[in-house]
Coordinates of C-alpha atoms in Angstrom, one line a residue:
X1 CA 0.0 0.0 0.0
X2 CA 1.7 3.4 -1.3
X3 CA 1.5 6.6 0.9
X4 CA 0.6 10.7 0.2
X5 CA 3.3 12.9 2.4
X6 CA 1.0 15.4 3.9
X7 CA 2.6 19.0 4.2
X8 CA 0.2 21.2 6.3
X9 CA 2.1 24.3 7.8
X10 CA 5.1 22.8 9.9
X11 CA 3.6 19.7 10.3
X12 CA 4.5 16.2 8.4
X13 CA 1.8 13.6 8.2
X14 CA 1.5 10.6 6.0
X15 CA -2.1 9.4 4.8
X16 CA -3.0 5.8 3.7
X17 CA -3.7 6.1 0.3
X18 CA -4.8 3.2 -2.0
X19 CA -3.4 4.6 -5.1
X20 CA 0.2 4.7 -5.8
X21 CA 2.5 7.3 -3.9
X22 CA 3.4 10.3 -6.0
X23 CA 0.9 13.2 -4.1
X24 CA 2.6 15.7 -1.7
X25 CA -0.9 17.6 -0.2
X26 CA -0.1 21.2 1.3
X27 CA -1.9 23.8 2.1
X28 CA -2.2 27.0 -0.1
X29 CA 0.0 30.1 0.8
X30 CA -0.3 33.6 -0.8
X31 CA 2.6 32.5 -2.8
X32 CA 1.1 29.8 -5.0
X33 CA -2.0 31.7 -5.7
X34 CA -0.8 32.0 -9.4
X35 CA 0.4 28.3 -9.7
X36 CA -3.2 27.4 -8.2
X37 CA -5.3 29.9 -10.6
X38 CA -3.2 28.5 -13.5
X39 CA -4.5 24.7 -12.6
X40 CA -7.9 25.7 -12.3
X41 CA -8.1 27.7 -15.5
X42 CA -7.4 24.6 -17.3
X43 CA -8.5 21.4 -15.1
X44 CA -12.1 20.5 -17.1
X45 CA -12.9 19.8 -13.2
X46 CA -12.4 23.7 -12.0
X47 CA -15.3 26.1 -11.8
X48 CA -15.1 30.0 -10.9
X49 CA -15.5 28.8 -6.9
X50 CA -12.0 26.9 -6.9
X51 CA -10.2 29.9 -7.5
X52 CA -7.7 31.0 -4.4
X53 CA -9.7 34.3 -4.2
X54 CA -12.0 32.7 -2.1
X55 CA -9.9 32.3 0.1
X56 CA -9.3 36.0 0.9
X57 CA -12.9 36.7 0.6
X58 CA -13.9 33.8 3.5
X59 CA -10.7 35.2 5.6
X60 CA -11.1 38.9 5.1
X61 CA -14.8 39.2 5.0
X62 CA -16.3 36.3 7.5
X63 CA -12.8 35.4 9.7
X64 CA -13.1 31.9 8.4
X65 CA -10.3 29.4 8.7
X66 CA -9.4 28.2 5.3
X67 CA -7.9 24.7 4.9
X68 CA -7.1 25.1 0.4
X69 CA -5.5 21.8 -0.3
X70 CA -2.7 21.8 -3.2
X71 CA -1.8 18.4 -4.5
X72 CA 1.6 18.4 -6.1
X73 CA 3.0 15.2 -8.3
X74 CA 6.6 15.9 -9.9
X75 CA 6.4 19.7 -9.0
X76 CA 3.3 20.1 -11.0
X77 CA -0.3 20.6 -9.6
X78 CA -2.5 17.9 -9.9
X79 CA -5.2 18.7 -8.2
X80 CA -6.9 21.3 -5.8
X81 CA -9.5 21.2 -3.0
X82 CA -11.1 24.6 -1.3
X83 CA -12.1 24.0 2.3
X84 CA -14.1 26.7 4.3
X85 CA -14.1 26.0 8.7
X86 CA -17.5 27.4 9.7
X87 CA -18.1 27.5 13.4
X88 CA -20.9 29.2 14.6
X89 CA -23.0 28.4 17.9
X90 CA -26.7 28.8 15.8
X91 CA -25.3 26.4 13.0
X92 CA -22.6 24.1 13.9
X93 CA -18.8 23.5 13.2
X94 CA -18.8 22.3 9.9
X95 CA -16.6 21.9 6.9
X96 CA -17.4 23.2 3.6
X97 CA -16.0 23.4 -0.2
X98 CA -16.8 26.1 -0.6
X99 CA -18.7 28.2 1.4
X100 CA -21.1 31.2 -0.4
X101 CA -20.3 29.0 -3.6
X102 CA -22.6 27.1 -5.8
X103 CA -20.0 24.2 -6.5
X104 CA -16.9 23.3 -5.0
X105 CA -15.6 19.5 -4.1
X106 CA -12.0 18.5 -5.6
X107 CA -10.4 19.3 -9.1
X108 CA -7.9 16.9 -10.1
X109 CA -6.3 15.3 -12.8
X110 CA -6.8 11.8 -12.2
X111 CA -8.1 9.1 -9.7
X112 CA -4.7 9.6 -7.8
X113 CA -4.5 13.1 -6.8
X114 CA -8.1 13.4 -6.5
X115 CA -8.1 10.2 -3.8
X116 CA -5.5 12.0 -2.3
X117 CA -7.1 15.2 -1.6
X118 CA -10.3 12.7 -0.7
X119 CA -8.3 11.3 2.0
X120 CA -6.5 14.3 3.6
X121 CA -10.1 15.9 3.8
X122 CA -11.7 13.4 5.6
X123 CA -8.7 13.2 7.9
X124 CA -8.7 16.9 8.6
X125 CA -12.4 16.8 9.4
X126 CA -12.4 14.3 11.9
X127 CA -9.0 16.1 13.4
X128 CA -10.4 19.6 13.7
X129 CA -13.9 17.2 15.2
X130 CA -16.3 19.2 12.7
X131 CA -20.2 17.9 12.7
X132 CA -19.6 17.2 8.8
X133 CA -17.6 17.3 5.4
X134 CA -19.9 19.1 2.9
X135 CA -18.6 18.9 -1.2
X136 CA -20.7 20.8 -3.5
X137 CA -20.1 19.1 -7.0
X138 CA -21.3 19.2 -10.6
X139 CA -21.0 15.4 -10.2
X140 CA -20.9 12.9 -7.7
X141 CA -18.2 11.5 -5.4
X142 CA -19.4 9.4 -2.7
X143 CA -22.7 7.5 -3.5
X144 CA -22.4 6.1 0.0
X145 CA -22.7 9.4 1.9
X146 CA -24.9 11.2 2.9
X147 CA -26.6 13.7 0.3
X148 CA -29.4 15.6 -1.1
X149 CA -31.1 16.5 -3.9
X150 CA -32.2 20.7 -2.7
X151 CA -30.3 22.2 -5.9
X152 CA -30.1 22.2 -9.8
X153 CA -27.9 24.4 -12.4
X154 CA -29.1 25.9 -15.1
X155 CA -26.4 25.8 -18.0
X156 CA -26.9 26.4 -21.7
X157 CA -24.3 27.4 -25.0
X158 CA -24.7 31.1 -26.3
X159 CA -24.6 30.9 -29.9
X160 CA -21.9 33.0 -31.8
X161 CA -25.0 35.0 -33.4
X162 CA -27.2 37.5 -31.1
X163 CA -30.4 37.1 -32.8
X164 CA -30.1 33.2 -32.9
X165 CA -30.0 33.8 -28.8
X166 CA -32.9 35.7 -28.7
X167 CA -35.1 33.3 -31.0
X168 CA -33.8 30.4 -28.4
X169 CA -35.7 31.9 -25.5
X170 CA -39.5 30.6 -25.6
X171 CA -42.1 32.6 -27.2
X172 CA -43.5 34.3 -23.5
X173 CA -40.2 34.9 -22.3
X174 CA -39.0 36.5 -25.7
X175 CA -42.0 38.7 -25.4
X176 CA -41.0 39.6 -22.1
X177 CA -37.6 41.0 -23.1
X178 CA -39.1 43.0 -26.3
X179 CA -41.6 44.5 -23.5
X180 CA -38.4 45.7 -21.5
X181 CA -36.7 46.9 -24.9
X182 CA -40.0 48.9 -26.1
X183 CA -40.4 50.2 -22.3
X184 CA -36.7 52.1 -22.6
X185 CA -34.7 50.5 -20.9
X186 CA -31.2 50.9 -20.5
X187 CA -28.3 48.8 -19.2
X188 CA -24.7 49.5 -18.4
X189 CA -22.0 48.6 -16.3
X190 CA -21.6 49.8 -12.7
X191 CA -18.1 50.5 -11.5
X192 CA -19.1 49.9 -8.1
X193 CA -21.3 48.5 -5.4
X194 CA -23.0 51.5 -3.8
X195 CA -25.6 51.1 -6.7
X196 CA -26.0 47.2 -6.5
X197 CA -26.0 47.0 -2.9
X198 CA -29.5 48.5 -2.1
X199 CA -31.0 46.6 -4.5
X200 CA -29.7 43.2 -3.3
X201 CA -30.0 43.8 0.2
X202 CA -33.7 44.9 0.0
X203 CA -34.6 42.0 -2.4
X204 CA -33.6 39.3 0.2
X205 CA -35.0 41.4 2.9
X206 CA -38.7 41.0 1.1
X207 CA -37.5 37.5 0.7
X208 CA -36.8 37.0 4.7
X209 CA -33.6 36.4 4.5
X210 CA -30.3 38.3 5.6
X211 CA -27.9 39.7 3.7
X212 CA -24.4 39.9 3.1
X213 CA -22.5 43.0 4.0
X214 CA -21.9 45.2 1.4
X215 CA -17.8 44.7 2.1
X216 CA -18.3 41.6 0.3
X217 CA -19.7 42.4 -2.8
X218 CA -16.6 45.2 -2.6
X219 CA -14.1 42.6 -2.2
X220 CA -15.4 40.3 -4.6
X221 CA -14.8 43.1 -7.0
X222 CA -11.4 43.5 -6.1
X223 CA -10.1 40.7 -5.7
X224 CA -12.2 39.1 -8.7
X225 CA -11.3 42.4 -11.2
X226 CA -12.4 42.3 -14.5
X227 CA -14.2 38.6 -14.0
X228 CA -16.7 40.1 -11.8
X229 CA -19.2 42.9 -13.0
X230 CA -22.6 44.4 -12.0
X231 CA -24.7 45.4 -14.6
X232 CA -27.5 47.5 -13.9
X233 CA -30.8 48.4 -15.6
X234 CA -32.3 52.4 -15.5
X235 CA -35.8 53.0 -16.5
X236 CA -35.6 56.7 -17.7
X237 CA -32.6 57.6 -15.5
X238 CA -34.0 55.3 -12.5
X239 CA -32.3 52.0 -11.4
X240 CA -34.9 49.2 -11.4
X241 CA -32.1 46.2 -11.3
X242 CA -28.9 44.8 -10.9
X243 CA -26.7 41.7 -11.1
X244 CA -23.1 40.8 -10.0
X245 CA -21.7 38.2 -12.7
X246 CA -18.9 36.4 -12.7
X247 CA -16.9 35.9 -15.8
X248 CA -15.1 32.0 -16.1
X249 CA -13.0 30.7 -19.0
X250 CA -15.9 30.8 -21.8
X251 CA -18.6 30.7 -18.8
X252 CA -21.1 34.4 -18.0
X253 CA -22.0 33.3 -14.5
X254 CA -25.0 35.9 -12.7
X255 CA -24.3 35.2 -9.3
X256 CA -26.2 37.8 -7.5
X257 CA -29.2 39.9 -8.3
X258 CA -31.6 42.7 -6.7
X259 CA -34.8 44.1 -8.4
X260 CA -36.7 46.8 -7.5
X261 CA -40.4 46.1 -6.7
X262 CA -41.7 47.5 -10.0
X263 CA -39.5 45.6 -11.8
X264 CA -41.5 43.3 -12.7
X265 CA -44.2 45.3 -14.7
X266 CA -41.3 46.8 -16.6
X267 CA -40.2 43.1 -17.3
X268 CA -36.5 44.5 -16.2
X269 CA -36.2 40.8 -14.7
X270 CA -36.2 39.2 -18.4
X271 CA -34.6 42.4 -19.7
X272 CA -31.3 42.0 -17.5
X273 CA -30.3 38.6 -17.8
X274 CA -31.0 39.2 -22.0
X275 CA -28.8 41.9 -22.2
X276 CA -26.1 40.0 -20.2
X277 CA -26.7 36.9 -22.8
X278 CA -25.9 39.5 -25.4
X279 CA -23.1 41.4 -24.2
X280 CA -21.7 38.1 -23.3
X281 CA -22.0 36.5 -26.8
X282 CA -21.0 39.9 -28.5
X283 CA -17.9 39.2 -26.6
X284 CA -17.0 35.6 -27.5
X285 CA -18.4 33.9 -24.2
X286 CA -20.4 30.6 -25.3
X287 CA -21.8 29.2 -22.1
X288 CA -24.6 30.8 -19.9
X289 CA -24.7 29.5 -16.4
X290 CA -27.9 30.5 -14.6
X291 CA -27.0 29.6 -11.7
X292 CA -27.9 27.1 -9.0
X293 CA -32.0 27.3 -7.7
X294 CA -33.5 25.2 -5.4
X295 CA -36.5 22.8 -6.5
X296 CA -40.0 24.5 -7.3
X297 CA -39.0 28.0 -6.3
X298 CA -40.2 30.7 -8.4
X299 CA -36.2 31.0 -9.5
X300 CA -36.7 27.0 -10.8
X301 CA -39.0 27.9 -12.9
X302 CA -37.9 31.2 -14.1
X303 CA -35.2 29.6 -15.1
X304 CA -36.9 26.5 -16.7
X305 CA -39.4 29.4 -18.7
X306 CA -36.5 30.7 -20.5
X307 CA -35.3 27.1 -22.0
X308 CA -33.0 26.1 -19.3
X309 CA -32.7 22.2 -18.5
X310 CA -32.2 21.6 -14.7
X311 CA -29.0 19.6 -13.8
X312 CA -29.2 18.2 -10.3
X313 CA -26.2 18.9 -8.3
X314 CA -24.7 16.7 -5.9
X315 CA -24.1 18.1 -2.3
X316 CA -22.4 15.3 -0.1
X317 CA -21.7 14.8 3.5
X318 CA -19.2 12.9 5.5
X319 CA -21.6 13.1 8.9
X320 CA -18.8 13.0 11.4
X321 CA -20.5 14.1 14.8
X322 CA -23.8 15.1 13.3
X323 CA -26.6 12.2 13.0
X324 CA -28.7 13.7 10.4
X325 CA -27.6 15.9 6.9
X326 CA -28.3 19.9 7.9
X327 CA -31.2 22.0 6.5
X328 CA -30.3 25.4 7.2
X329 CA -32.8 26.6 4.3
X330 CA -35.5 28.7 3.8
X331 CA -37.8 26.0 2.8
X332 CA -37.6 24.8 6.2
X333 CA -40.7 25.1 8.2
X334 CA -39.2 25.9 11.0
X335 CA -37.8 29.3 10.0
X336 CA -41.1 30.6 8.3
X337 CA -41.9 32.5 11.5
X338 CA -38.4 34.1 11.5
X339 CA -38.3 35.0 8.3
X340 CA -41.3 36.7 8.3
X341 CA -40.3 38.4 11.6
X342 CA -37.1 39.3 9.3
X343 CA -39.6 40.8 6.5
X344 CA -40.8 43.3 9.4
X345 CA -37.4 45.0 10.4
X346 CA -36.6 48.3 9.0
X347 CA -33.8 48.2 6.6
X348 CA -31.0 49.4 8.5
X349 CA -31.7 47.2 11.4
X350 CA -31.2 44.3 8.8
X351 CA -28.4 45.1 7.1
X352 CA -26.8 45.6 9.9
X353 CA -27.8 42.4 12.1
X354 CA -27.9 40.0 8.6
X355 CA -23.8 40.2 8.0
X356 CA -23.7 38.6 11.9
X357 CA -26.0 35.8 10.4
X358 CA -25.9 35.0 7.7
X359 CA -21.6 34.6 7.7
X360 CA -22.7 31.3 9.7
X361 CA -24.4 30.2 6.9
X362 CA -21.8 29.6 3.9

């Protein structure tokens, strides 16, 4: 039986490992950020959420301990695995790749590195005593832990040509976007967060959930640069919506929206998200990624209205102390009387208590 020589910090472990030795696992310093990025760019198992960014934005933002495993073979990377420590006395002490993140879960080149990573994970949750191991994942891992089946992605090409785009979208929703068009409105990019913020904040407030602090949305920015944009819609000089997109290999990713209340009758909703379809294609992206919506919201289905397929994703858990897999979600009954206690507060009251919360969340 080979072994994997474990570097994390100044200590030396060595792993069991069932494939053959050749994986040194360390942990990511601000010095291999570039080697890291360069891996994920190209490994067809990356997605925007494995870059190292994150790993300023969970430090700097929320005070997180990070745990981002680099697997080495032959001085090359081989494989990559972003762990978030959450520890929160509402929620639990829980490990996570990757917290705020739609996917996460190891990128690797082969069976090898990836068991490797695997391993050291599942050895680092059980040493830092966590209730559970969570991997968010395009596809699955472990059919023998625990999972479930709360989320789909919603991923479709962009055709090289606009107008085939726009005659792509089903007959209502098409209609929808030409009402937008014929009511004026106008989009453009937002250099910064001041406008977006509002927006977002009060659109999960009506939702009854917190929100993130606006020094997020700032780092994200800056850390991200030019693959992280808000575009924003005006109805005659008046901002009706906004969304923060990330921007990956060929990928447009909207991440995070907010919509005023009349938004709706302007169809600024269907309007947005066109436009970014367009601008996107106009500039050579060829892969729209809705986003990840939990079953029969109304998000599922505005998704599903405008052509989309669902594509389950697979969230696992390794339940080390805990007995059951969490549901800290809104569809849980047993925070519809806090949520709509949430709906009630005045704004500044929940911007300012949500950041506390909802950084317990991931």
């Amino acid at each position: 039986m080979g072994s994997v020589s474990v570097t994390l910090g100044p200590r030396v472990e060595t792993a069991p490992c069932a494939a053959p030795a050749g994986s040194k696992i360390s942990l990511l310093h601000s010095a291999d950020f570039g080697k890291w990025d360069a891996f994920v760019e190209t490994c067809p198992d990356a997605t925007f959420f494995h870059r190292a960014g994150w790993k300023t934005i969970q430090e700097q933002v929320f005070g997180h301990r990070t745990h981002y495993l680099l697997a080495e073979r032959a001085g090359a990377v081989a494989g990559v695995l972003p762990l978030t420590e959450i520890r929160s006395y509402l929620f639990g002490h829980t490990l996570v790749s990757n917290a705020f993140c739609a996917y996460g879960g190891i990128a690797a080149l082969d069976a090898e590195a990836r068991n490797a990573l695997d391993q050291q994970a599942q050895l680092l949750a059980r040493d830092l005593n966590v209730d559970y191991l969570e991997y968010r994942q395009l596809s699955p891992l472990h059919g023998d832990w625990a999972h479930q089946d709360l989320y789909c992605t919603f991923r479709k090409p962009i055709h090289p040509d606009v107008e085939t785009n726009l005659l792509a979208v089903p007959r209502k929703q098409r209609a929808m976007i030409r009402k937008g068009i014929n009511h004026g409105l106008v989009s453009e990019l937002d250099a910064g967060v001041d406008r977006f913020f509002p927006l977002f904040a009060d659109n999960v407030k009506r939702h009854g959930t917190p929100a993130l602090p606006k020094r997020y949305f700032s780092l994200l920015r800056e850390v991200f640069g030019k693959d992280c944009e808000i575009l924003s819609v005006t109805h005659q000089g008046q901002l009706v919506s906004s969304v923060l997109t990330f921007y990956f290999r060929n990928e447009v990713l909207p991440y995070y929206a907010g919509d005023r209340e009349d938004a709706r009758a302007l169809a600024a909703n269907d309007f947005k998200y066109w436009e970014l379809m367009r601008r996107g294609c106009e500039r050579g992206y060829r892969l729209f990624d809705y986003g990840r919506s939990k079953l029969g919201t109304g998000q599922y289905h505005f998704k599903k209205n405008w052509g989309f397929e669902p594509t389950p994703l697979h969230y696992e858990y390794l339940l080390v102390n805990a007995s059951s897999i969490p549901q800290h979600n809104p569809l849980n009954p047993k925070y519809r009387l806090p949520m709509q206690m949430w709906r009630r507060l005045p704004t500044a009251v929940a911007n300012f208590l949500g950041p506390h919360i909802v950084k317990n969340l991931g």
